[in-house]
Amino acid sequence: GQSIAVFTSGGDACGMNGAVRACVRMAVYLGCQAFMIREGYQGMVQGGDQFVKATWASVSSIIHVGGTIIGSARCKEFMEREGRKKAAYNLVQREINRLIVIGGDGSLTGANIFRIEWTGLLDDLVASGKITPQQREKCKDLHIVGVVGSIDNDFCGTDLTIGTDSALHRITEAIDSIASTAYSHQRIFIMEVMGRHCGYLAMVSGIISEADYVFCPEAPPPLDWHERLCSKLQKERECGQRLNIIIIAEGANDLNGEPITAQMVKQVIFDRLGWDSRITVLGHVQRGGATSAYDRILACRMGAEATVAVLESTATTTPVVIVLVNNQIERIPLMGAVERTQAVNKALQDKDWAKAIALRGVA
Ligand code: F6P
């Protein structure tokens, strides 16, 4: 049978393990040899025991575990052609030319560059005598499939990325804990949630926690937000509310693109109302912990489909990324989705908020 390899890359996310497990088990089920590559592209460049032959049993008891048990790393070497040549050598040595990458848009872009260069890399390896023409022939095309793992839900073309739901569980637990102490002392809490370029976690957190105000990157508040925020807080108190929750995405900014930070919000409330408030930065707590039921199922569905897709791929197949659309698992062109995701980030940089939202909204 064929050999496939799966690896995780970029920031970890709950559900990555479930996806690795599903990829491996579907490969075994279909009579293929599955490899897991440790430490992402770094392991692929290093070779040796970073390549692990996987069996049905080697992925037992990981579906519930957060993070990625096979590791993830940022790899400078893979950014260079020389590094990618080493990675190609390590793959060809094991007769692997089918890869499943579980990661964010950056990791998926890296895989596509590798795919485009593949033939040239193999030619170089043959020319320098590192691999034989027969080896080259056996692995002549590189087939890649993407699965998106990211707690930010920042990838265009999918309703949800793996890890988002678990992160929301962590955030919900944290906000519930904060709310009980805030209620007792009639306090205002400003909670910072993750999401560099994407306000999804912030928006959903705001709804589930009945927050009074949400700051997120794609929808900066009006320039007079200071006044609006404070009058909202005041009104809530007049209505008898004992606490206030304000959610702020770590990447929040104003209409001029200037960052809005939790500390700034705290200061505004103090200066205008003379009210004290507390800040809680949730940080990496959001990325860890047990994997939610939904992320486990999503990972199983996406991982299994990724293996089928990578095995079905031929020399003329456009590389795909596995997505969820209307609760169905689908394959869509990888680079179209990556490019749209990157266009959103560019629109945010250009302070074109309407464009960012429009790009993100189209499935
Ligand atoms: O993309 C996932 C994410 O958790 C973002 O929400 C956050 O901005 C970033 O990664 C943090 O990166 P690091 O773990 O490198 O500090």
Coordinates of C-alpha atoms and ligand atoms in Angstrom, one line a residue:
G1 CA 0.0 0.0 0.0
Q2 CA 0.8 3.7 -0.1
S3 CA 2.7 5.5 2.7
I4 CA 1.2 8.7 4.1
A5 CA 2.6 11.0 6.8
V6 CA 0.7 13.3 9.2
F7 CA 2.1 16.1 11.3
T8 CA 0.9 19.1 13.3
S9 CA 2.3 22.6 12.8
G10 CA 1.8 26.1 14.2
G11 CA 0.0 26.8 17.4
D12 CA -1.5 23.7 19.1
A13 CA -5.2 23.3 19.4
C14 CA -7.4 20.8 21.2
G15 CA -8.6 18.2 18.7
M16 CA -5.2 17.9 16.8
N17 CA -4.7 14.6 18.5
G18 CA -8.1 13.3 17.5
A19 CA -7.3 14.4 13.9
V20 CA -3.9 12.6 13.9
R21 CA -5.6 9.5 15.3
A22 CA -8.3 9.5 12.6
C23 CA -5.7 10.0 9.8
V24 CA -3.6 7.1 11.1
R25 CA -6.5 4.8 11.7
M26 CA -8.2 5.5 8.4
A27 CA -4.8 4.8 6.7
V28 CA -4.4 1.5 8.5
Y29 CA -8.0 0.6 7.7
L30 CA -7.3 1.2 4.1
G31 CA -4.1 -1.0 4.2
C32 CA -1.6 1.9 4.0
Q33 CA 1.5 2.6 6.1
A34 CA 1.0 5.7 8.3
F35 CA 3.8 7.8 9.6
M36 CA 3.6 10.5 12.2
I37 CA 6.2 13.2 12.0
R38 CA 7.2 14.7 15.3
E39 CA 7.7 18.5 15.8
G40 CA 6.1 19.6 12.6
Y41 CA 8.3 20.8 9.7
Q42 CA 11.3 20.7 12.1
G43 CA 11.0 16.9 12.4
M44 CA 10.6 16.5 8.7
V45 CA 13.9 18.4 8.1
Q46 CA 15.6 16.5 10.9
G47 CA 14.5 13.0 9.9
G48 CA 15.7 10.0 11.9
D49 CA 13.4 9.0 14.8
Q50 CA 11.2 12.1 14.2
F51 CA 9.5 9.9 11.7
V52 CA 7.4 7.4 13.7
K53 CA 5.7 4.4 12.0
A54 CA 2.2 4.4 13.4
T55 CA -0.1 1.5 14.0
W56 CA -3.7 1.4 15.1
A57 CA -2.5 1.1 18.7
S58 CA 0.0 3.9 18.6
V59 CA -2.9 6.4 18.6
S60 CA -4.9 4.9 21.4
S61 CA -5.9 7.0 24.3
I62 CA -5.1 10.4 22.8
I63 CA -8.5 11.6 21.5
H64 CA -9.3 13.4 24.7
V65 CA -5.8 15.0 25.3
G66 CA -5.3 18.7 24.5
G67 CA -2.4 20.0 22.5
T68 CA -0.6 17.7 20.1
I69 CA 1.3 14.7 21.4
I70 CA 3.5 14.6 18.3
G71 CA 4.7 18.2 18.9
S72 CA 4.6 21.3 16.9
A73 CA 7.4 23.8 16.2
R74 CA 8.3 26.9 14.2
C75 CA 11.0 25.9 11.7
K76 CA 13.3 28.5 10.1
E77 CA 15.1 25.8 8.1
F78 CA 11.9 24.8 6.2
M79 CA 11.5 28.4 5.1
E80 CA 14.7 27.9 3.0
R81 CA 14.9 25.7 0.0
E82 CA 17.9 23.8 1.5
G83 CA 15.7 22.9 4.5
R84 CA 12.9 21.7 2.2
K85 CA 15.4 19.6 0.2
K86 CA 16.4 17.8 3.4
A87 CA 12.7 17.3 4.2
A88 CA 12.1 15.9 0.7
Y89 CA 15.1 13.5 1.2
N90 CA 13.7 12.2 4.5
L91 CA 10.3 11.6 2.9
V92 CA 11.6 9.9 -0.2
Q93 CA 13.8 7.6 1.9
R94 CA 10.6 6.3 3.4
E95 CA 8.7 6.3 0.1
I96 CA 6.3 9.0 1.5
N97 CA 4.8 11.4 -1.0
R98 CA 1.4 11.9 0.6
L99 CA 1.2 14.4 3.5
I100 CA -1.5 15.6 5.8
V101 CA -0.7 18.9 7.5
I102 CA -2.8 19.9 10.5
G103 CA -2.2 23.6 11.2
G104 CA -3.1 27.2 10.4
D105 CA -2.9 29.1 7.2
G106 CA 0.9 29.6 7.5
S107 CA 1.6 25.9 7.8
L108 CA -0.7 25.1 4.9
T109 CA 1.0 27.7 2.7
G110 CA 4.4 26.1 3.6
A111 CA 3.0 22.7 2.4
N112 CA 1.9 24.2 -0.9
I113 CA 5.3 25.8 -1.6
F114 CA 6.9 22.4 -0.9
R115 CA 4.5 20.7 -3.3
I116 CA 5.2 23.2 -6.1
E117 CA 9.0 22.8 -5.6
W118 CA 8.9 19.0 -5.1
T119 CA 9.9 17.9 -8.6
G120 CA 12.8 20.4 -8.6
L121 CA 13.9 19.2 -5.2
L122 CA 13.9 15.6 -6.3
D123 CA 15.9 16.4 -9.4
D124 CA 18.5 18.1 -7.2
L125 CA 18.6 15.0 -5.0
V126 CA 19.1 12.7 -8.0
A127 CA 21.8 15.0 -9.4
S128 CA 23.7 14.9 -6.2
G129 CA 23.4 11.1 -5.9
K130 CA 21.4 11.3 -2.7
I131 CA 18.4 9.4 -4.1
T132 CA 18.2 7.1 -7.1
P133 CA 16.1 7.8 -10.3
Q134 CA 13.9 4.9 -9.2
Q135 CA 13.2 6.5 -5.9
R136 CA 12.4 9.7 -7.7
E137 CA 10.0 7.9 -10.0
K138 CA 8.2 6.3 -7.1
C139 CA 7.6 9.5 -5.3
K140 CA 7.4 11.8 -8.3
D141 CA 4.5 14.0 -7.2
L142 CA 3.8 15.3 -3.7
H143 CA 0.2 15.1 -2.6
I144 CA -0.9 17.3 0.3
V145 CA -4.1 17.8 2.2
G146 CA -4.8 20.4 4.9
V147 CA -6.8 20.2 8.1
V148 CA -7.2 23.4 10.0
G149 CA -6.3 23.4 13.7
S150 CA -6.6 26.8 15.3
I151 CA -8.5 28.0 18.4
D152 CA -9.1 31.4 16.7
N153 CA -11.6 30.1 14.0
D154 CA -9.8 32.4 11.7
F155 CA -9.8 30.3 8.5
C156 CA -12.0 31.2 5.6
G157 CA -14.1 28.5 4.0
T158 CA -14.9 26.4 7.1
D159 CA -17.7 27.0 9.7
L160 CA -15.3 25.9 12.4
T161 CA -11.7 25.0 12.9
I162 CA -10.5 22.3 15.2
G163 CA -9.8 23.6 18.7
T164 CA -12.3 26.6 18.7
D165 CA -15.0 24.7 20.6
S166 CA -12.7 23.5 23.4
A167 CA -11.2 27.0 23.7
L168 CA -14.8 28.3 24.2
H169 CA -15.3 25.7 26.9
R170 CA -12.2 27.0 28.7
I171 CA -13.4 30.6 28.3
T172 CA -16.9 29.8 29.5
E173 CA -15.6 28.1 32.7
A174 CA -13.3 31.1 33.3
I175 CA -16.0 33.7 32.8
D176 CA -18.4 31.8 35.0
S177 CA -15.9 31.7 37.7
I178 CA -15.2 35.4 37.3
A179 CA -18.9 36.2 37.2
S180 CA -19.6 34.7 40.6
T181 CA -16.9 36.8 42.3
A182 CA -17.9 39.9 40.3
Y183 CA -21.5 39.4 41.4
S184 CA -20.5 39.1 45.1
H185 CA -18.5 42.3 45.1
Q186 CA -20.5 44.2 42.4
R187 CA -17.4 44.5 40.3
I188 CA -16.5 45.2 36.7
F189 CA -14.3 42.7 35.0
I190 CA -12.4 43.1 31.8
M191 CA -11.5 39.8 30.3
E192 CA -9.0 39.5 27.5
V193 CA -9.4 36.5 25.2
M194 CA -7.2 35.2 22.4
G195 CA -7.6 35.8 18.7
R196 CA -4.9 37.8 17.0
H197 CA -6.7 38.7 13.8
C198 CA -10.1 37.3 14.6
G199 CA -12.8 38.3 17.0
Y200 CA -14.7 35.1 16.9
L201 CA -13.7 34.0 20.4
A202 CA -14.5 37.4 21.7
M203 CA -17.9 37.7 20.0
V204 CA -19.1 34.3 21.1
S205 CA -17.7 34.8 24.7
G206 CA -19.6 38.1 24.8
I207 CA -22.9 36.4 24.0
I208 CA -22.5 33.4 26.3
S209 CA -21.4 35.6 29.2
E210 CA -24.0 38.4 28.7
A211 CA -21.1 40.8 28.4
D212 CA -21.9 44.5 28.4
Y213 CA -19.3 45.4 25.8
V214 CA -17.1 43.4 23.3
F215 CA -14.0 44.7 21.6
C216 CA -12.8 42.8 18.5
P217 CA -10.5 43.5 15.6
E218 CA -12.9 43.3 12.7
A219 CA -15.5 45.6 14.1
P220 CA -13.8 48.5 15.9
P221 CA -16.1 50.6 18.1
P222 CA -17.1 54.1 17.1
L223 CA -14.5 56.7 18.0
D224 CA -16.6 57.9 21.0
W225 CA -16.5 54.4 22.5
H226 CA -15.2 55.7 25.8
E227 CA -18.5 57.6 26.3
R228 CA -20.7 54.8 25.0
L229 CA -19.0 52.2 27.2
C230 CA -19.3 54.2 30.3
S231 CA -22.9 55.2 29.8
K232 CA -23.8 51.5 29.1
L233 CA -22.1 50.5 32.3
Q234 CA -23.9 53.2 34.2
K235 CA -27.3 52.2 32.7
E236 CA -26.8 48.6 33.6
R237 CA -26.0 49.6 37.2
E238 CA -29.1 51.8 37.3
C239 CA -31.2 48.8 36.2
G240 CA -29.9 46.9 39.2
Q241 CA -27.1 44.8 37.6
R242 CA -24.5 43.8 40.1
L243 CA -21.7 43.1 37.8
N244 CA -20.3 44.1 34.4
I245 CA -18.3 41.9 32.0
I246 CA -16.3 43.5 29.2
I247 CA -14.6 41.2 26.7
I248 CA -11.6 42.3 24.7
A249 CA -9.9 40.3 22.0
E250 CA -6.1 40.5 22.2
G251 CA -6.0 42.0 18.7
A252 CA -8.7 44.6 19.4
N253 CA -8.2 48.0 17.8
D254 CA -10.0 51.3 17.2
L255 CA -11.2 52.7 13.8
N256 CA -7.7 54.2 13.3
G257 CA -6.1 50.8 13.8
E258 CA -4.6 51.7 17.2
P259 CA -4.7 48.9 19.7
I260 CA -7.3 49.0 22.4
T261 CA -6.0 47.2 25.5
A262 CA -7.6 46.0 28.7
Q263 CA -5.5 48.5 30.6
M264 CA -6.8 51.3 28.5
V265 CA -10.4 50.3 29.1
K266 CA -9.8 50.1 32.8
Q267 CA -8.3 53.6 32.8
V268 CA -11.2 55.0 30.8
I269 CA -13.7 53.6 33.3
F270 CA -11.8 55.0 36.2
D271 CA -11.3 58.4 34.7
R272 CA -14.9 58.8 33.6
L273 CA -16.8 57.1 36.3
G274 CA -14.3 56.8 39.1
W275 CA -15.0 53.0 39.2
D276 CA -12.5 50.4 39.9
S277 CA -12.3 47.3 37.8
R278 CA -10.3 44.1 37.5
I279 CA -8.5 42.7 34.5
T280 CA -8.2 38.9 33.7
V281 CA -6.1 37.8 30.8
L282 CA -7.0 34.3 30.0
G283 CA -4.0 33.6 27.8
H284 CA -2.9 30.1 27.0
V285 CA -5.3 28.6 29.5
Q286 CA -7.7 28.8 26.5
R287 CA -5.5 26.6 24.3
G288 CA -5.1 23.8 26.8
G289 CA -7.1 21.3 28.8
A290 CA -9.4 18.5 27.7
T291 CA -10.8 18.3 24.2
S292 CA -14.5 19.0 24.0
A293 CA -16.9 16.4 22.6
Y294 CA -17.5 18.5 19.5
D295 CA -13.8 19.0 18.8
R296 CA -13.3 15.2 19.1
I297 CA -16.0 14.5 16.6
L298 CA -14.9 17.3 14.2
A299 CA -11.3 16.0 14.4
C300 CA -12.5 12.4 13.6
R301 CA -14.5 13.5 10.7
M302 CA -11.9 15.8 9.2
G303 CA -9.0 13.4 9.8
A304 CA -10.7 10.5 8.2
E305 CA -11.7 12.6 5.2
A306 CA -8.1 14.0 4.9
T307 CA -6.7 10.5 4.6
V308 CA -9.2 9.5 1.9
A309 CA -8.5 12.7 0.0
V310 CA -4.7 12.4 0.1
L311 CA -4.9 8.8 -1.1
E312 CA -7.3 9.8 -3.9
S313 CA -5.1 12.6 -5.0
T314 CA -3.5 12.2 -8.5
A315 CA -0.9 14.3 -10.4
T316 CA -3.7 16.6 -11.7
T317 CA -5.7 17.0 -8.4
T318 CA -5.8 20.5 -7.0
P319 CA -4.7 20.2 -3.3
V320 CA -7.6 20.5 -0.9
V321 CA -8.3 21.5 2.7
I322 CA -10.9 19.7 4.6
V323 CA -13.7 22.0 5.9
L324 CA -17.0 21.9 7.6
V325 CA -19.9 23.6 5.7
N326 CA -23.5 23.4 7.0
N327 CA -22.4 20.5 9.2
Q328 CA -21.0 18.5 6.2
I329 CA -17.4 17.7 5.8
E330 CA -16.2 18.9 2.4
R331 CA -13.0 19.4 0.4
I332 CA -12.3 22.8 -1.0
P333 CA -9.2 24.1 -2.9
L334 CA -6.5 24.6 -0.3
M335 CA -4.9 27.7 -1.8
G336 CA -8.2 29.5 -2.5
A337 CA -9.1 29.3 1.1
V338 CA -5.6 30.2 2.3
E339 CA -5.5 33.2 0.0
R340 CA -8.8 34.4 1.2
T341 CA -7.7 34.0 4.9
Q342 CA -4.6 36.1 4.1
A343 CA -6.7 38.7 2.3
V344 CA -8.8 39.1 5.5
N345 CA -5.6 39.7 7.5
K346 CA -4.4 42.2 4.9
A347 CA -7.7 44.0 4.9
L348 CA -7.5 44.3 8.7
Q349 CA -3.9 45.7 8.3
D350 CA -5.3 48.2 5.7
K351 CA -8.1 49.1 8.2
D352 CA -10.7 48.1 5.6
W353 CA -13.0 46.5 8.2
A354 CA -15.9 46.1 5.8
K355 CA -13.8 44.2 3.4
A356 CA -12.4 41.9 6.1
I357 CA -15.9 41.1 7.3
A358 CA -17.2 40.5 3.8
L359 CA -14.3 38.2 2.9
R360 CA -14.8 36.2 6.0
G361 CA -18.5 35.9 5.6
V362 CA -18.6 34.1 2.3
A363 CA -18.4 30.3 2.7
Ligands
F6P1 O1 -3.4 31.3 16.8 C1 -3.6 30.8 18.1 C2 -3.1 31.8 19.1 O2 -3.4 31.2 20.4 C3 -3.6 33.2 19.0 O3 -4.9 33.3 19.5 C4 -2.6 33.9 19.8 O4 -2.5 35.2 19.4 C5 -1.3 33.2 19.5 O5 -1.7 31.9 19.1 C6 -0.3 33.1 20.6 O6 0.8 32.6 20.1 P1 2.0 32.0 21.0 O7 1.5 30.7 21.6 O8 3.1 31.8 20.1 O9 2.2 33.0 22.1

